[in-house]
GROMACS .gro file of C-alpha atoms in nm:
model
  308
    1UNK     CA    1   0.000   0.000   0.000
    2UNK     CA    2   0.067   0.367  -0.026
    3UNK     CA    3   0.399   0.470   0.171
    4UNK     CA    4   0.440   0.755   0.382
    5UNK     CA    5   0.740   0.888   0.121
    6UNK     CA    6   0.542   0.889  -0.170
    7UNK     CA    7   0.259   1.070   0.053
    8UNK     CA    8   0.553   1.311   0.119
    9UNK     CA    9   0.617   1.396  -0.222
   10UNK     CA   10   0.259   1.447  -0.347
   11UNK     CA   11   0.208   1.727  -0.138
   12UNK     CA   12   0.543   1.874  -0.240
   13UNK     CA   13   0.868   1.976  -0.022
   14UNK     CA   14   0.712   1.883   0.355
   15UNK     CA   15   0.963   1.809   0.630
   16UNK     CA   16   0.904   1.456   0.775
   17UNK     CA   17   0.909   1.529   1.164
   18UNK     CA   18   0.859   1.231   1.314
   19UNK     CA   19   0.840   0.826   1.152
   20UNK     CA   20   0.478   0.679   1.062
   21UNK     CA   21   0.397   0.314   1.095
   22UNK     CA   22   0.053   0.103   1.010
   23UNK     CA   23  -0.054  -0.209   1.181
   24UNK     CA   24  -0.340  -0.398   1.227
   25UNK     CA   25  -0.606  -0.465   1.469
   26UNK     CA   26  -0.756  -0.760   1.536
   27UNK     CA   27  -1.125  -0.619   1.517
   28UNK     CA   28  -1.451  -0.657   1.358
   29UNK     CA   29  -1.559  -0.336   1.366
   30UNK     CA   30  -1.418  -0.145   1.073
   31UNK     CA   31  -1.228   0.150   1.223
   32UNK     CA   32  -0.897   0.317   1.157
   33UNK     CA   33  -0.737   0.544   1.358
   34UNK     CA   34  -0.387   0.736   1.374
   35UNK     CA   35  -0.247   0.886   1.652
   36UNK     CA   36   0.109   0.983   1.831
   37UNK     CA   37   0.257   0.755   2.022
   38UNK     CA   38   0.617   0.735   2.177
   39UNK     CA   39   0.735   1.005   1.935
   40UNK     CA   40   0.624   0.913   1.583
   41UNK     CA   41   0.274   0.874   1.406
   42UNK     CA   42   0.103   0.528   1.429
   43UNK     CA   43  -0.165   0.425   1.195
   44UNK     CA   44  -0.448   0.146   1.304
   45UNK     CA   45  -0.618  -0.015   1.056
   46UNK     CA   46  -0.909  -0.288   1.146
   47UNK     CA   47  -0.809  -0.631   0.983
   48UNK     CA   48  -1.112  -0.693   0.880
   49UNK     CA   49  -1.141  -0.386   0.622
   50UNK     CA   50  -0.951  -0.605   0.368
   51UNK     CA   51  -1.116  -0.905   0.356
   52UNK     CA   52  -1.498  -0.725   0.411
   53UNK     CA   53  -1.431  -0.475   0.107
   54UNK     CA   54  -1.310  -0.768  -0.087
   55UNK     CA   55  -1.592  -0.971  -0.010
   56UNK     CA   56  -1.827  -0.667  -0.085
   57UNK     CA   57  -1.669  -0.586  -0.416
   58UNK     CA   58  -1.704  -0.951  -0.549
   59UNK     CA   59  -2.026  -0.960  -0.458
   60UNK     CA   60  -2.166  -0.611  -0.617
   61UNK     CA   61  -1.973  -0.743  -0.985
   62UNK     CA   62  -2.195  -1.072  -1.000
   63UNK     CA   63  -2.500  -0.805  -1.033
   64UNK     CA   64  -2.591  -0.754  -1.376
   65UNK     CA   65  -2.652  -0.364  -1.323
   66UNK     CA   66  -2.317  -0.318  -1.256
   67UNK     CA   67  -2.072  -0.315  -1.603
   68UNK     CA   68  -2.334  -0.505  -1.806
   69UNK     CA   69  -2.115  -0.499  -2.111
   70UNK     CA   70  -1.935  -0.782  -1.936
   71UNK     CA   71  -2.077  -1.125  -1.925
   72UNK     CA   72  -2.184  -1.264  -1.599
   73UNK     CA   73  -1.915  -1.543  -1.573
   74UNK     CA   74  -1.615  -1.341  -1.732
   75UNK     CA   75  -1.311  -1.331  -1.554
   76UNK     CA   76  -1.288  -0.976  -1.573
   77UNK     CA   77  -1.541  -0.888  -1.310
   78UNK     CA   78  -1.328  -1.059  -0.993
   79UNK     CA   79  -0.987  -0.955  -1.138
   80UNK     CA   80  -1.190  -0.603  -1.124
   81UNK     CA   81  -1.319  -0.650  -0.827
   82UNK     CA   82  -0.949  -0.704  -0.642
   83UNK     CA   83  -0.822  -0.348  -0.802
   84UNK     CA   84  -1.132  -0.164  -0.672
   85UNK     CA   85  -1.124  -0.341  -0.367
   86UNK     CA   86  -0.718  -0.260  -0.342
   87UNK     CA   87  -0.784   0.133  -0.462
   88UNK     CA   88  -1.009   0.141  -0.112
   89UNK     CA   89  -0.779   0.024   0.109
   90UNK     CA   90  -0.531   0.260  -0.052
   91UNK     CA   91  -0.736   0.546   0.012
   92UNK     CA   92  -0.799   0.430   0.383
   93UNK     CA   93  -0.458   0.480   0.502
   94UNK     CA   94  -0.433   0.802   0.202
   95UNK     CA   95  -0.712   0.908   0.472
   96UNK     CA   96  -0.529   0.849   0.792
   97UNK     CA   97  -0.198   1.011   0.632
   98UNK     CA   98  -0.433   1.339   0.574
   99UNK     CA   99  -0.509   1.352   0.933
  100UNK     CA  100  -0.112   1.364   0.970
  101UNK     CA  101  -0.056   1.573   0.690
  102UNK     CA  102  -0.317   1.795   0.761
  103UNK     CA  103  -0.193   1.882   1.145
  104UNK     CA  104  -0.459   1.721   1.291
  105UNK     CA  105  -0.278   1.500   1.488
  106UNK     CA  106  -0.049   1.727   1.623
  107UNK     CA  107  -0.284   1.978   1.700
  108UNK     CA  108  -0.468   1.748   1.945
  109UNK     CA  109  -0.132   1.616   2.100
  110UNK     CA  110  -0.034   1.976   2.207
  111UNK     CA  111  -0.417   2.022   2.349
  112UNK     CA  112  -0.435   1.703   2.536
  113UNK     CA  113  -0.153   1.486   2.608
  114UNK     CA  114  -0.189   1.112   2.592
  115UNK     CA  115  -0.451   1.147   2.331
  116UNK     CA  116  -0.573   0.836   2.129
  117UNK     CA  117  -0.584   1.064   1.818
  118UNK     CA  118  -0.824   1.068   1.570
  119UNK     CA  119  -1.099   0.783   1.496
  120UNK     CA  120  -1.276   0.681   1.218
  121UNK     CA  121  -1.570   0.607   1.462
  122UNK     CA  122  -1.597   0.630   1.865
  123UNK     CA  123  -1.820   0.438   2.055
  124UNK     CA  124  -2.123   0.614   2.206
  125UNK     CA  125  -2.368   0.499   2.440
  126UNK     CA  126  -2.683   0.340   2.327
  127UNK     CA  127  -2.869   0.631   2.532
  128UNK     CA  128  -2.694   0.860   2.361
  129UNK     CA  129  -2.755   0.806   2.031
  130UNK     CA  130  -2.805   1.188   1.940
  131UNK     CA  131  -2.474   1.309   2.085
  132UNK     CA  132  -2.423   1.645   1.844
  133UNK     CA  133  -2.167   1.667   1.591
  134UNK     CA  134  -1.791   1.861   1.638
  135UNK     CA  135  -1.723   2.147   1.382
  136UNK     CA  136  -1.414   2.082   1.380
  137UNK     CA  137  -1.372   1.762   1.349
  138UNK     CA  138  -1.602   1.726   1.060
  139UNK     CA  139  -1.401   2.024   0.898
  140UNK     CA  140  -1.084   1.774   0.990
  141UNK     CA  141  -1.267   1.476   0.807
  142UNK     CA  142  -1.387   1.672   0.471
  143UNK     CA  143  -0.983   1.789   0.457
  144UNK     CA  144  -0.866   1.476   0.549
  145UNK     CA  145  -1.112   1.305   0.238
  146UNK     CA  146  -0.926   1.534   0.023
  147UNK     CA  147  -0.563   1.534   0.085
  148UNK     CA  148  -0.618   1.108   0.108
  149UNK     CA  149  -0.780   1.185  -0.269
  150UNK     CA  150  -0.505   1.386  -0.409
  151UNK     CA  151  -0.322   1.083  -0.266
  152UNK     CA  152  -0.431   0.812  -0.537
  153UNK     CA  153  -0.260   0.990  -0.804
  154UNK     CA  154  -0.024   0.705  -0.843
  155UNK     CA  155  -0.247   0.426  -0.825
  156UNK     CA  156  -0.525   0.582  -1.059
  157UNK     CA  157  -0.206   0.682  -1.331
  158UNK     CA  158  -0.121   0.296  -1.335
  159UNK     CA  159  -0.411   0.182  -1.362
  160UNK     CA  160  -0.463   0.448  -1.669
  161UNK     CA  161  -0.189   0.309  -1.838
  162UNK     CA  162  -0.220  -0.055  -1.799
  163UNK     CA  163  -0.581   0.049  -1.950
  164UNK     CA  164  -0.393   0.226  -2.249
  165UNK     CA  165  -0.089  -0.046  -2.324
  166UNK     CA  166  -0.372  -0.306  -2.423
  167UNK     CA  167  -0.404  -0.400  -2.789
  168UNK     CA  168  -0.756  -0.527  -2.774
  169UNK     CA  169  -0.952  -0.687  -3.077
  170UNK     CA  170  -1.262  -0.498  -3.132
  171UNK     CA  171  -1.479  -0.748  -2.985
  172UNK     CA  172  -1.295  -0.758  -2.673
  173UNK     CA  173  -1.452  -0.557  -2.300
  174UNK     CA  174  -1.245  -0.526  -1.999
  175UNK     CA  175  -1.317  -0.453  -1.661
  176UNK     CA  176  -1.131  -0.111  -1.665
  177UNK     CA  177  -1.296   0.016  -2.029
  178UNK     CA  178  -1.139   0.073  -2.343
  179UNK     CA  179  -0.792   0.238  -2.393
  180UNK     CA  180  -0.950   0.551  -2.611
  181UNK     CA  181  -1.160   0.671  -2.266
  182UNK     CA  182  -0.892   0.530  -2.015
  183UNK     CA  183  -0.879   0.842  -1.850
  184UNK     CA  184  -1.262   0.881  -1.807
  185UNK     CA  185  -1.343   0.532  -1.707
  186UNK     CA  186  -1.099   0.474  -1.466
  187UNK     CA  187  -1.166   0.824  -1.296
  188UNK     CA  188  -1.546   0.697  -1.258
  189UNK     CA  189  -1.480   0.414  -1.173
  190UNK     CA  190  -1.219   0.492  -0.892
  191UNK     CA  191  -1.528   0.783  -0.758
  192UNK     CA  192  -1.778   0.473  -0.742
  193UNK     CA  193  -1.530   0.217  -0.574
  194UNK     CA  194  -1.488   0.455  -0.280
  195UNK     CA  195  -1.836   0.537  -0.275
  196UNK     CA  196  -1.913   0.188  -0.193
  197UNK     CA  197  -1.612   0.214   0.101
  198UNK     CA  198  -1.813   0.485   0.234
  199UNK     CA  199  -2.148   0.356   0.192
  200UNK     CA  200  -1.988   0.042   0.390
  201UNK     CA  201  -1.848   0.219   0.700
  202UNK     CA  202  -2.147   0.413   0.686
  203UNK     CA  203  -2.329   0.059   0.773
  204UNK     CA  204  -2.123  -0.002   1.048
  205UNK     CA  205  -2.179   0.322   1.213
  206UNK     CA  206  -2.540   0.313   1.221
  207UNK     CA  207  -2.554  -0.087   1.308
  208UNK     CA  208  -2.327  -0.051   1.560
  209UNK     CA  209  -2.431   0.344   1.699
  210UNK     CA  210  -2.128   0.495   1.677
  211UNK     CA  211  -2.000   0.843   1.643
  212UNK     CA  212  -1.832   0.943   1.327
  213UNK     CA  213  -1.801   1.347   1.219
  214UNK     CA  214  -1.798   1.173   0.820
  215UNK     CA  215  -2.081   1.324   0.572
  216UNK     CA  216  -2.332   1.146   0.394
  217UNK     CA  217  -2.135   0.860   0.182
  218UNK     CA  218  -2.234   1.086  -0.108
  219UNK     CA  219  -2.092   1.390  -0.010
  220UNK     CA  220  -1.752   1.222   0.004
  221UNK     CA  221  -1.793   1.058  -0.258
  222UNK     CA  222  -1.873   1.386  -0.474
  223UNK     CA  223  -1.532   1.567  -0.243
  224UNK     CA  224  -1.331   1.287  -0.405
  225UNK     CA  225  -1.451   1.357  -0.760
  226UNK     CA  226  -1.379   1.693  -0.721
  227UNK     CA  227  -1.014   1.656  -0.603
  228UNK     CA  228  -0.987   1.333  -0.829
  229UNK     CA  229  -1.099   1.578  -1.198
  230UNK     CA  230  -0.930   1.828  -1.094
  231UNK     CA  231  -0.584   1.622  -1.031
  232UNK     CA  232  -0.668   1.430  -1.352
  233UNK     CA  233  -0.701   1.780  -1.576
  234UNK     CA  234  -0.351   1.866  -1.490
  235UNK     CA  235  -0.225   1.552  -1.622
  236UNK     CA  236  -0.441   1.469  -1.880
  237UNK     CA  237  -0.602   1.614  -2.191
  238UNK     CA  238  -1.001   1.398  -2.152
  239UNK     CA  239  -1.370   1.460  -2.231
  240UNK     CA  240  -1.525   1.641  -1.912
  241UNK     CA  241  -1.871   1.569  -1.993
  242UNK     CA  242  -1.786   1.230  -2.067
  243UNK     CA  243  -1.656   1.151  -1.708
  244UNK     CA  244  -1.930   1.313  -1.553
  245UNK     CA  245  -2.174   1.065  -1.718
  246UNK     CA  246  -1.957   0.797  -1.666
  247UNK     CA  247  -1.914   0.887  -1.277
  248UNK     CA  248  -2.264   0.960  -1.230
  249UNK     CA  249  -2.396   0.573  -1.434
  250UNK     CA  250  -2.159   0.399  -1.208
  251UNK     CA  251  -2.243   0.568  -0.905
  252UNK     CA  252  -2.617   0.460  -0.960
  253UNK     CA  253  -2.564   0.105  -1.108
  254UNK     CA  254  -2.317   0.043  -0.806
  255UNK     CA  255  -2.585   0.218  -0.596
  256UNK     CA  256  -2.846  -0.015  -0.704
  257UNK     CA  257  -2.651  -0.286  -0.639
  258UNK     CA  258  -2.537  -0.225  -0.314
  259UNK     CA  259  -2.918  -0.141  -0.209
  260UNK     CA  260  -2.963  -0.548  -0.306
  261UNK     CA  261  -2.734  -0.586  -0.018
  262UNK     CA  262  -2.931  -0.429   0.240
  263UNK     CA  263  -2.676  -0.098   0.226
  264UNK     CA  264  -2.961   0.167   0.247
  265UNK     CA  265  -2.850   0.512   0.130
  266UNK     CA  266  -2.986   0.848   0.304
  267UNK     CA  267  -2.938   1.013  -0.070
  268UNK     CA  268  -2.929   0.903  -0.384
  269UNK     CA  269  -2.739   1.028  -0.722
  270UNK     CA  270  -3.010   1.199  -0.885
  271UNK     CA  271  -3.050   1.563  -0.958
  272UNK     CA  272  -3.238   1.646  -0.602
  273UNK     CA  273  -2.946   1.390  -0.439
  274UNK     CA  274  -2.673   1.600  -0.637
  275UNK     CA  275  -2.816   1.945  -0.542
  276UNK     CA  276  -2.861   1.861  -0.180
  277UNK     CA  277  -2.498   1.711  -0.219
  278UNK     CA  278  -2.348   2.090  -0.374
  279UNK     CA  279  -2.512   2.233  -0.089
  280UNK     CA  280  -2.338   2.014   0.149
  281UNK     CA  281  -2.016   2.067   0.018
  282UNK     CA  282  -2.047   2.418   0.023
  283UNK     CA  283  -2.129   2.392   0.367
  284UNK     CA  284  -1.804   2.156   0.447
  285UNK     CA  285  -1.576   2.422   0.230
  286UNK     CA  286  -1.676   2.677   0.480
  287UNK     CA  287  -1.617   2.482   0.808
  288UNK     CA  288  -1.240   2.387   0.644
  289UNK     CA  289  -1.179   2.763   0.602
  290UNK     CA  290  -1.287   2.854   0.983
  291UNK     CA  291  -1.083   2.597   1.113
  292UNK     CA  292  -0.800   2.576   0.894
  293UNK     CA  293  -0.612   2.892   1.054
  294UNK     CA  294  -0.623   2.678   1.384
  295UNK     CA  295  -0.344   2.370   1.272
  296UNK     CA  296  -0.161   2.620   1.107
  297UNK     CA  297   0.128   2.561   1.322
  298UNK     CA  298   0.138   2.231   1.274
  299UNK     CA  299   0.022   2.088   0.925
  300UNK     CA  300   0.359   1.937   0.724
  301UNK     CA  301   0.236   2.178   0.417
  302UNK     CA  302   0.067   2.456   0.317
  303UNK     CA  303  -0.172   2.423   0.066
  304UNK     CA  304  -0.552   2.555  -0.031
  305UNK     CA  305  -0.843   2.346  -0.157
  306UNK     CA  306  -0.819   2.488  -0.488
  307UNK     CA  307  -0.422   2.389  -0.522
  308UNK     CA  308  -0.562   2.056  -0.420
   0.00000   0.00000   0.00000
């Protein structure tokens, strides 16, 4: 997975205080968190976040919604599968390295000594269930989403270009698309892959009534398209309007498909979902400017959502 060095050099010339290390945790519950401990960064991952998003992402390419220009029994939907399935667990510990990257981490070590850091999810008490929401920690979430984004550059480019070294006979459909709309596909499909990560902790959260400061699975997954297109424009020369329809069919065939599997969504990707969505956004952009000033100190770069 994604190393803390090539995190490093994404972001441009950032001093590396302190070491970073990932385990993980024997748990069910799918959490990550990262945190300071004994003088460098430590990221905890849940061990079962691999094999449940693998599981997940086999299942949702047997439905015939999903990629139907690929026959049910081809081989290309499970080899599929593993690269979405290995793009989310990328962008998990992308995530965690934001929170780092972002100050977060530090900024809560200098407030409160022997903190635990920052969580994916807390537990709350079942009597507690509408415990309110932190500003800042959901402004710390939406800029943590987009630095862990900007993060995938690598892993998206490769997959771009294994996409675009195939000589394929004209009857031929991979999993990935065709090498003329490389670019495009693999941009959508990368936006729908971690919308189904999101719809997924999402279900654990509410199952298991826990406190999270994440927006609606939606909402990040639109704050990752925005970071991903914008990323992909300064490398590549592709057809906007082209990935937008691409993005927003495999956002609602994956969305159907994942509804077969009991993972309810609070909005959908229609035009009332996608307004409601801009408004939310808006809202998040606002609560990352308020706060930003305050881990100003202690982020590893400086950098603006619009550089981003």
């Amino acid at each position: 997975m994604t190393d803390v060095g090539y995190i490093i050099s994404c972001l441009g010339d950032v001093t590396l205080h302190f070491p970073a290390s990932v385990n993980f945790e024997q748990s069910d519950v799918l959490n990550a968190r990262v945190r300071r401990v004994d003088g460098e960064y430590l990221i905890s991952i849940s061990s079962n976040f691999d094999p449940t998003i693998n599981a997940v992402m086999a299942r949702l390419v047997t439905s015939a919604d999903v990629l139907p220009w690929l026959l049910l029994d081809s081989l290309e939907r499970p080899k599929g599968a593993e690269l979405l399935s290995r793009l989310c667990m990328e962008f998990i510990l992308a995530h965690e390295h934001g929170h780092i990257i972002g100050g977060h981490v530090d900024q809560l070590a200098l407030e409160k000594a022997g903190t635990d850091g920052i969580s994916e999810f807390n537990v709350v008490s079942r009597d507690d269930q509408h415990a309110t929401y932190d500003e800042r920690s959901q402004a710390w979430e939406y800029e943590a989403d987009t630095i862990g984004a900007a993060l995938l550059d690598k892993q998206i480019d490769e997959l771009i270009e294994a996409v675009k070294s195939q000589n394929l006979a004209d009857n031929e459909r991979t999993f990935l698309g065709a090498p003329e709309i490389a670019v495009e596909h693999v941009g959508a499909l990368a936006i729908a892959a971690l919308y189904v990560l999101f719809r997924l902790m999402r279900k654990t959260k509410d199952e298991l009534i826990l406190v999270g400061h994440h927006p609606d699975p939606l909402v990040r997954a639109f704050t990752c398209r925005d970071v991903i297109s914008h990323r992909l424009m300064q490398r590549y020369d592709f057809d906007r309007g082209r990935f937008r329809e691409m993005m927003i069919y495999h956002l609602e065939t994956f969305d159907w498909a994942i509804e077969d599997l009991g993972y309810a969504a609070s909005q959908m990707a229609d035009d009332d979902g996608v307004n409601q969505v801009n408004d939310s956004l808006k809202n998040l952009a606002k609560l990352q400017s308020k706060y930003h000033h305050v881990t100003n100190n202690t982020r590893w770069a400086k950098w603006s959502m619009s550089q981003i």
